Every structure is written in C-alpha cells, then in structure tokens.
Amino acid sequence: TIKVQERWYWWVLPILEHANRNFSAFLDDGDWSRIRYGAYVQNVNFLGRKKTLRFLFKLGYQNVFNFSYISPQYKYKVGWGAGADYFFQDQIIVKTVDNKPVNSPYYTTPAIKKKSVKGSVNYRHHLYYRHELIISANQFEVNDSILIENPNYLPNGKSTVNYIELTYKYNHDTRDSKIYPLKGSYYGFDLTNLGVGSNELNYLYGGLHYKF
C-alpha cells in the first residue's frame, strides 16, 4: 500500500522589512519611514507542467515589481526562462561624506527608476553538469535633482543609462540533497559582463563557489 500527499503548488509569503543596509544603520538613524512591505507569490506547477511562475511586489519606501517564468528542461536537457523588473523610489543615497552616506531629499517624482527585461537558457548535458546563459536589457534613470547633488552619479553626467548585461553560470552538483546534503559536493563559477559593447558602462566580474 502506497500513500502519497500532493505538495503545495501555490506559495504566498508576506514581506515586511527595513530598507537600511543593516540593523546598525537603522539604530543610527531610527527612521521608521523606510519600511517596505509586500508579498512573494510562486506557483511551481503552472498549467500542470512543472513550469514556475513567480511574482514579487514591494511597496512603501521602495517600490519593486518583479515577474519571472521558468520552463522545465525539455527532455531533461534544455530549459528557458524570462522575466521583467520595475523599481523606483523617492529618496536615495547620493554620495558619501567622511565615510557616511548622504541621503537626498524626498522628491515628488521618483529619485531613481530601473526597468529591465531578461531571458535565459540552461543546458544540462549530464546528470551533474549545468550551464546557464542570461541576458538582460536595462534602463537606469535618476531625477535631474540628483545630478545637482552629485553630477557623477551616472557616467558622463547623464540622467539615463541603457545597457546590456550578460551572465554565464556553470555548476557541478553531486550532493544527495540540496536542502540537507550528507554526501557529495557542489562547485561552480559565474561570469558577468555589465554593459556589453558599451563605452559608458563596462564592468566584468565573476565568482567561484564551493560547498561540501
């Protein structure tokens, strides 16, 4: 006799957090107006085909709206995903003085806005090996008043920057469990080019990861 219980497909998690970098920063200014609240919603079996659908929104001091869709790997080898983000807030840190952040005033229009759309493809050529390529188109915009406070906030004193971001990820995972592994190991690396082909914004960075 085999008895099974179907897992939850819909997950809804509330969000309540402070926008300061850490608890020490909160104790330093004690500003309760920087509260963010919202929800994270996920369906891990969208349309009954193991497709993942995610929504995230935050309101308050910062406003964040995120959508993403992840398709399962076709024949357990190739999968893809897509998503979009929109972010804005009415106050930001414009510069640092004596190693302390200086905040802008609250503006009636957003001090900063960011929009992005992205797509990804992943390839699993072996049980333990995964490759993923992510590309995104981004637009970063600041209020003209921010440039008065700090003309160098964006490259070349511009109020808007458009750029392409390209990321490659590779990992080798032989763990018997991702939540509480008892055997196996995980290692991988990622490499990101921020501003592909741009003369204004071009950063290359990466990271190495190892777990055992």
PDB file of C-alpha atoms in Angstrom:
ATOM      1  CA  THR A   1       0.000   0.000   0.000  1.00  0.00           C
ATOM      2  CA  ILE A   2       1.435   3.336  -1.086  1.00  0.00           C
ATOM      3  CA  LYS A   3       0.001   6.601   0.173  1.00  0.00           C
ATOM      4  CA  VAL A   4       1.148   9.910  -1.290  1.00  0.00           C
ATOM      5  CA  GLN A   5       0.301  13.501  -0.485  1.00  0.00           C
ATOM      6  CA  GLU A   6       0.379  16.120  -3.226  1.00  0.00           C
ATOM      7  CA  ARG A   7       2.716  19.012  -2.488  1.00  0.00           C
ATOM      8  CA  TRP A   8       1.650  22.638  -2.416  1.00  0.00           C
ATOM      9  CA  TYR A   9       1.905  24.346  -5.771  1.00  0.00           C
ATOM     10  CA  TRP A  10       0.995  27.881  -4.664  1.00  0.00           C
ATOM     11  CA  TRP A  11       3.265  29.611  -2.156  1.00  0.00           C
ATOM     12  CA  VAL A  12       2.444  33.075  -0.799  1.00  0.00           C
ATOM     13  CA  LEU A  13       4.958  34.675   1.573  1.00  0.00           C
ATOM     14  CA  PRO A  14       4.465  38.119   3.150  1.00  0.00           C
ATOM     15  CA  ILE A  15       7.322  40.654   3.161  1.00  0.00           C
ATOM     16  CA  LEU A  16       7.993  43.203   5.892  1.00  0.00           C
ATOM     17  CA  GLU A  17      11.484  44.678   6.070  1.00  0.00           C
ATOM     18  CA  HIS A  18      13.510  47.832   6.622  1.00  0.00           C
ATOM     19  CA  ALA A  19      15.400  49.398   3.719  1.00  0.00           C
ATOM     20  CA  ASN A  20      18.551  50.258   5.700  1.00  0.00           C
ATOM     21  CA  ARG A  21      21.672  48.249   4.914  1.00  0.00           C
ATOM     22  CA  ASN A  22      21.780  46.577   8.310  1.00  0.00           C
ATOM     23  CA  PHE A  23      20.494  46.839  11.886  1.00  0.00           C
ATOM     24  CA  SER A  24      23.344  49.149  12.936  1.00  0.00           C
ATOM     25  CA  ALA A  25      22.356  51.633  10.225  1.00  0.00           C
ATOM     26  CA  PHE A  26      18.788  51.524  11.493  1.00  0.00           C
ATOM     27  CA  LEU A  27      19.913  52.213  15.059  1.00  0.00           C
ATOM     28  CA  ASP A  28      21.964  55.141  13.764  1.00  0.00           C
ATOM     29  CA  ASP A  29      19.044  56.993  12.160  1.00  0.00           C
ATOM     30  CA  GLY A  30      15.978  55.256  13.671  1.00  0.00           C
ATOM     31  CA  ASP A  31      13.887  56.131  10.614  1.00  0.00           C
ATOM     32  CA  TRP A  32      10.691  54.074  10.566  1.00  0.00           C
ATOM     33  CA  SER A  33       9.575  55.639   7.275  1.00  0.00           C
ATOM     34  CA  ARG A  34      11.857  53.255   5.379  1.00  0.00           C
ATOM     35  CA  ILE A  35       9.617  50.238   5.849  1.00  0.00           C
ATOM     36  CA  ARG A  36       8.967  48.012   2.832  1.00  0.00           C
ATOM     37  CA  TYR A  37       6.027  45.624   2.682  1.00  0.00           C
ATOM     38  CA  GLY A  38       4.621  43.300   0.062  1.00  0.00           C
ATOM     39  CA  ALA A  39       4.396  39.647  -0.925  1.00  0.00           C
ATOM     40  CA  TYR A  40       6.189  36.917  -2.845  1.00  0.00           C
ATOM     41  CA  VAL A  41       3.895  34.594  -4.840  1.00  0.00           C
ATOM     42  CA  GLN A  42       5.066  31.427  -6.583  1.00  0.00           C
ATOM     43  CA  ASN A  43       3.401  28.596  -8.475  1.00  0.00           C
ATOM     44  CA  VAL A  44       5.784  25.668  -9.006  1.00  0.00           C
ATOM     45  CA  ASN A  45       3.445  23.675 -11.278  1.00  0.00           C
ATOM     46  CA  PHE A  46       1.894  26.286 -13.564  1.00  0.00           C
ATOM     47  CA  LEU A  47      -0.571  24.717 -16.056  1.00  0.00           C
ATOM     48  CA  GLY A  48       0.282  21.317 -14.536  1.00  0.00           C
ATOM     49  CA  ARG A  49       3.558  21.063 -16.470  1.00  0.00           C
ATOM     50  CA  LYS A  50       6.127  21.897 -13.788  1.00  0.00           C
ATOM     51  CA  LYS A  51       6.514  25.433 -15.083  1.00  0.00           C
ATOM     52  CA  THR A  52       7.414  28.001 -12.417  1.00  0.00           C
ATOM     53  CA  LEU A  53       5.607  31.333 -12.250  1.00  0.00           C
ATOM     54  CA  ARG A  54       6.793  33.987  -9.763  1.00  0.00           C
ATOM     55  CA  PHE A  55       5.559  37.429  -8.741  1.00  0.00           C
ATOM     56  CA  LEU A  56       7.110  39.782  -6.212  1.00  0.00           C
ATOM     57  CA  PHE A  57       5.993  43.239  -5.200  1.00  0.00           C
ATOM     58  CA  LYS A  58       7.146  45.646  -2.505  1.00  0.00           C
ATOM     59  CA  LEU A  59       5.590  48.978  -1.563  1.00  0.00           C
ATOM     60  CA  GLY A  60       6.483  51.710   0.878  1.00  0.00           C
ATOM     61  CA  TYR A  61       9.925  53.320   0.936  1.00  0.00           C
ATOM     62  CA  GLN A  62      10.904  51.340  -2.157  1.00  0.00           C
ATOM     63  CA  ASN A  63       8.593  50.073  -4.883  1.00  0.00           C
ATOM     64  CA  VAL A  64       9.589  46.831  -6.575  1.00  0.00           C
ATOM     65  CA  PHE A  65       7.626  44.768  -9.091  1.00  0.00           C
ATOM     66  CA  ASN A  66       9.091  41.534 -10.431  1.00  0.00           C
ATOM     67  CA  PHE A  67       7.770  38.807 -12.714  1.00  0.00           C
ATOM     68  CA  SER A  68       9.535  35.663 -13.893  1.00  0.00           C
ATOM     69  CA  TYR A  69       8.687  32.448 -15.728  1.00  0.00           C
ATOM     70  CA  ILE A  70      10.840  29.320 -15.840  1.00  0.00           C
ATOM     71  CA  SER A  71      10.162  26.426 -18.206  1.00  0.00           C
ATOM     72  CA  PRO A  72      11.216  22.881 -17.291  1.00  0.00           C
ATOM     73  CA  GLN A  73      14.085  21.365 -19.221  1.00  0.00           C
ATOM     74  CA  TYR A  74      12.990  19.748 -22.466  1.00  0.00           C
ATOM     75  CA  LYS A  75      13.899  16.056 -22.322  1.00  0.00           C
ATOM     76  CA  TYR A  76      15.790  16.937 -19.114  1.00  0.00           C
ATOM     77  CA  LYS A  77      18.435  18.863 -21.099  1.00  0.00           C
ATOM     78  CA  VAL A  78      17.391  22.344 -22.309  1.00  0.00           C
ATOM     79  CA  GLY A  79      15.184  24.840 -20.473  1.00  0.00           C
ATOM     80  CA  TRP A  80      14.488  28.564 -20.700  1.00  0.00           C
ATOM     81  CA  GLY A  81      13.103  31.462 -18.702  1.00  0.00           C
ATOM     82  CA  ALA A  82      12.001  35.084 -18.984  1.00  0.00           C
ATOM     83  CA  GLY A  83      11.293  37.935 -16.607  1.00  0.00           C
ATOM     84  CA  ALA A  84      10.810  41.652 -16.075  1.00  0.00           C
ATOM     85  CA  ASP A  85      11.587  44.092 -13.242  1.00  0.00           C
ATOM     86  CA  TYR A  86      10.489  47.609 -12.398  1.00  0.00           C
ATOM     87  CA  PHE A  87      11.901  49.533  -9.441  1.00  0.00           C
ATOM     88  CA  PHE A  88      11.620  53.128  -8.189  1.00  0.00           C
ATOM     89  CA  GLN A  89      11.926  55.151  -5.001  1.00  0.00           C
ATOM     90  CA  ASP A  90      11.681  58.811  -3.973  1.00  0.00           C
ATOM     91  CA  GLN A  91      14.909  59.059  -1.949  1.00  0.00           C
ATOM     92  CA  ILE A  92      18.392  57.615  -2.464  1.00  0.00           C
ATOM     93  CA  ILE A  93      21.950  57.917  -1.167  1.00  0.00           C
ATOM     94  CA  VAL A  94      23.593  60.473  -3.475  1.00  0.00           C
ATOM     95  CA  LYS A  95      27.135  60.395  -2.089  1.00  0.00           C
ATOM     96  CA  THR A  96      29.284  59.674   0.973  1.00  0.00           C
ATOM     97  CA  VAL A  97      30.981  62.270   3.173  1.00  0.00           C
ATOM     98  CA  ASP A  98      33.502  61.213   5.850  1.00  0.00           C
ATOM     99  CA  ASN A  99      32.546  57.600   5.181  1.00  0.00           C
ATOM    100  CA  LYS A 100      28.869  58.313   5.929  1.00  0.00           C
ATOM    101  CA  PRO A 101      26.009  58.135   3.395  1.00  0.00           C
ATOM    102  CA  VAL A 102      24.221  61.356   2.475  1.00  0.00           C
ATOM    103  CA  ASN A 103      20.567  60.956   1.525  1.00  0.00           C
ATOM    104  CA  SER A 104      18.747  63.082  -0.998  1.00  0.00           C
ATOM    105  CA  PRO A 105      15.534  64.893  -0.034  1.00  0.00           C
ATOM    106  CA  TYR A 106      12.207  63.195  -0.739  1.00  0.00           C
ATOM    107  CA  TYR A 107      11.071  64.168  -4.227  1.00  0.00           C
ATOM    108  CA  THR A 108       7.539  64.314  -5.595  1.00  0.00           C
ATOM    109  CA  THR A 109       8.748  62.313  -8.596  1.00  0.00           C
ATOM    110  CA  PRO A 110      10.936  59.188  -8.302  1.00  0.00           C
ATOM    111  CA  ALA A 111      14.567  59.893  -7.448  1.00  0.00           C
ATOM    112  CA  ILE A 112      15.602  56.722  -9.227  1.00  0.00           C
ATOM    113  CA  LYS A 113      13.982  54.255 -11.616  1.00  0.00           C
ATOM    114  CA  LYS A 114      15.171  50.997 -13.121  1.00  0.00           C
ATOM    115  CA  LYS A 115      13.495  48.840 -15.769  1.00  0.00           C
ATOM    116  CA  SER A 116      14.753  45.552 -17.107  1.00  0.00           C
ATOM    117  CA  VAL A 117      13.682  42.554 -19.156  1.00  0.00           C
ATOM    118  CA  LYS A 118      15.653  39.343 -19.331  1.00  0.00           C
ATOM    119  CA  GLY A 119      15.774  35.926 -20.905  1.00  0.00           C
ATOM    120  CA  SER A 120      17.748  32.807 -20.043  1.00  0.00           C
ATOM    121  CA  VAL A 121      18.563  29.385 -21.418  1.00  0.00           C
ATOM    122  CA  ASN A 122      20.088  26.485 -19.488  1.00  0.00           C
ATOM    123  CA  TYR A 123      21.633  23.249 -20.677  1.00  0.00           C
ATOM    124  CA  ARG A 124      22.168  20.059 -18.684  1.00  0.00           C
ATOM    125  CA  HIS A 125      24.378  17.782 -20.760  1.00  0.00           C
ATOM    126  CA  HIS A 126      24.991  15.382 -17.856  1.00  0.00           C
ATOM    127  CA  LEU A 127      23.256  14.492 -14.628  1.00  0.00           C
ATOM    128  CA  TYR A 128      25.682  16.625 -12.594  1.00  0.00           C
ATOM    129  CA  TYR A 129      26.644  19.427 -15.007  1.00  0.00           C
ATOM    130  CA  ARG A 130      24.613  22.556 -15.758  1.00  0.00           C
ATOM    131  CA  HIS A 131      25.249  25.605 -17.921  1.00  0.00           C
ATOM    132  CA  GLU A 132      23.121  28.770 -17.922  1.00  0.00           C
ATOM    133  CA  LEU A 133      23.251  31.906 -20.072  1.00  0.00           C
ATOM    134  CA  ILE A 134      21.281  35.013 -19.014  1.00  0.00           C
ATOM    135  CA  ILE A 135      20.891  38.230 -20.996  1.00  0.00           C
ATOM    136  CA  SER A 136      19.024  41.330 -19.864  1.00  0.00           C
ATOM    137  CA  ALA A 137      18.293  44.805 -21.244  1.00  0.00           C
ATOM    138  CA  ASN A 138      18.277  47.516 -18.576  1.00  0.00           C
ATOM    139  CA  GLN A 139      17.422  51.191 -18.271  1.00  0.00           C
ATOM    140  CA  PHE A 140      18.647  53.177 -15.245  1.00  0.00           C
ATOM    141  CA  GLU A 141      17.293  56.703 -14.716  1.00  0.00           C
ATOM    142  CA  VAL A 142      17.740  59.330 -11.982  1.00  0.00           C
ATOM    143  CA  ASN A 143      15.971  62.582 -11.211  1.00  0.00           C
ATOM    144  CA  ASP A 144      17.730  65.700 -12.565  1.00  0.00           C
ATOM    145  CA  SER A 145      17.939  66.985  -8.977  1.00  0.00           C
ATOM    146  CA  ILE A 146      20.206  64.037  -8.136  1.00  0.00           C
ATOM    147  CA  LEU A 147      22.734  65.259 -10.699  1.00  0.00           C
ATOM    148  CA  ILE A 148      22.807  68.646  -8.992  1.00  0.00           C
ATOM    149  CA  GLU A 149      23.784  66.915  -5.732  1.00  0.00           C
ATOM    150  CA  ASN A 150      26.221  64.545  -7.465  1.00  0.00           C
ATOM    151  CA  PRO A 151      26.999  65.179 -11.173  1.00  0.00           C
ATOM    152  CA  ASN A 152      28.965  61.922 -11.345  1.00  0.00           C
ATOM    153  CA  TYR A 153      26.183  59.668 -10.085  1.00  0.00           C
ATOM    154  CA  LEU A 154      25.911  58.147 -13.587  1.00  0.00           C
ATOM    155  CA  PRO A 155      28.624  58.007 -16.278  1.00  0.00           C
ATOM    156  CA  ASN A 156      29.289  61.258 -18.161  1.00  0.00           C
ATOM    157  CA  GLY A 157      26.786  63.178 -16.031  1.00  0.00           C
ATOM    158  CA  LYS A 158      23.807  61.613 -17.803  1.00  0.00           C
ATOM    159  CA  SER A 159      20.402  61.137 -16.198  1.00  0.00           C
ATOM    160  CA  THR A 160      19.656  57.916 -18.128  1.00  0.00           C
ATOM    161  CA  VAL A 161      21.854  54.917 -18.945  1.00  0.00           C
ATOM    162  CA  ASN A 162      20.830  51.962 -21.117  1.00  0.00           C
ATOM    163  CA  TYR A 163      22.958  48.813 -21.035  1.00  0.00           C
ATOM    164  CA  ILE A 164      23.001  45.077 -21.760  1.00  0.00           C
ATOM    165  CA  GLU A 165      24.029  42.586 -19.083  1.00  0.00           C
ATOM    166  CA  LEU A 166      25.306  39.111 -19.991  1.00  0.00           C
ATOM    167  CA  THR A 167      25.893  36.341 -17.429  1.00  0.00           C
ATOM    168  CA  TYR A 168      27.243  32.790 -17.780  1.00  0.00           C
ATOM    169  CA  LYS A 169      26.932  30.239 -14.961  1.00  0.00           C
ATOM    170  CA  TYR A 170      28.325  26.746 -14.621  1.00  0.00           C
ATOM    171  CA  ASN A 171      27.953  24.285 -11.759  1.00  0.00           C
ATOM    172  CA  HIS A 172      28.775  20.682 -10.906  1.00  0.00           C
ATOM    173  CA  ASP A 173      26.476  19.290  -8.213  1.00  0.00           C
ATOM    174  CA  THR A 174      26.807  15.759  -6.810  1.00  0.00           C
ATOM    175  CA  ARG A 175      25.024  16.383  -3.477  1.00  0.00           C
ATOM    176  CA  ASP A 176      22.411  13.827  -2.445  1.00  0.00           C
ATOM    177  CA  SER A 177      20.181  16.651  -1.159  1.00  0.00           C
ATOM    178  CA  LYS A 178      20.208  20.390  -1.832  1.00  0.00           C
ATOM    179  CA  ILE A 179      18.492  21.211   1.479  1.00  0.00           C
ATOM    180  CA  TYR A 180      20.459  18.981   3.884  1.00  0.00           C
ATOM    181  CA  PRO A 181      23.218  17.130   1.995  1.00  0.00           C
ATOM    182  CA  LEU A 182      25.035  14.241   3.652  1.00  0.00           C
ATOM    183  CA  LYS A 183      27.173  13.224   0.694  1.00  0.00           C
ATOM    184  CA  GLY A 184      28.617  14.875  -2.370  1.00  0.00           C
ATOM    185  CA  SER A 185      29.830  18.385  -3.158  1.00  0.00           C
ATOM    186  CA  TYR A 186      28.982  21.449  -5.224  1.00  0.00           C
ATOM    187  CA  TYR A 187      31.266  23.772  -7.139  1.00  0.00           C
ATOM    188  CA  GLY A 188      30.728  26.309  -9.874  1.00  0.00           C
ATOM    189  CA  PHE A 189      31.532  29.746 -11.181  1.00  0.00           C
ATOM    190  CA  ASP A 190      29.744  32.696 -12.754  1.00  0.00           C
ATOM    191  CA  LEU A 191      30.972  35.477 -15.031  1.00  0.00           C
ATOM    192  CA  THR A 192      29.061  38.709 -15.753  1.00  0.00           C
ATOM    193  CA  ASN A 193      29.692  41.497 -18.251  1.00  0.00           C
ATOM    194  CA  LEU A 194      27.739  44.598 -17.218  1.00  0.00           C
ATOM    195  CA  GLY A 195      27.394  46.882 -20.225  1.00  0.00           C
ATOM    196  CA  VAL A 196      28.180  44.603 -23.164  1.00  0.00           C
ATOM    197  CA  GLY A 197      29.592  46.668 -26.029  1.00  0.00           C
ATOM    198  CA  SER A 198      29.075  49.979 -24.178  1.00  0.00           C
ATOM    199  CA  ASN A 199      31.673  52.749 -23.956  1.00  0.00           C
ATOM    200  CA  GLU A 200      29.963  54.341 -20.940  1.00  0.00           C
ATOM    201  CA  LEU A 201      29.401  51.358 -18.674  1.00  0.00           C
ATOM    202  CA  ASN A 202      31.526  48.232 -18.933  1.00  0.00           C
ATOM    203  CA  TYR A 203      32.306  46.034 -15.925  1.00  0.00           C
ATOM    204  CA  LEU A 204      33.438  42.424 -15.878  1.00  0.00           C
ATOM    205  CA  TYR A 205      33.220  40.424 -12.658  1.00  0.00           C
ATOM    206  CA  GLY A 206      32.787  36.847 -11.530  1.00  0.00           C
ATOM    207  CA  GLY A 207      32.740  34.461  -8.604  1.00  0.00           C
ATOM    208  CA  LEU A 208      33.713  30.961  -7.537  1.00  0.00           C
ATOM    209  CA  HIS A 209      31.533  28.734  -5.346  1.00  0.00           C
ATOM    210  CA  TYR A 210      32.321  25.538  -3.464  1.00  0.00           C
ATOM    211  CA  LYS A 211      30.195  23.629  -0.937  1.00  0.00           C
ATOM    212  CA  PHE A 212      30.885  20.285   0.703  1.00  0.00           C
TER     213      PHE A 212
END
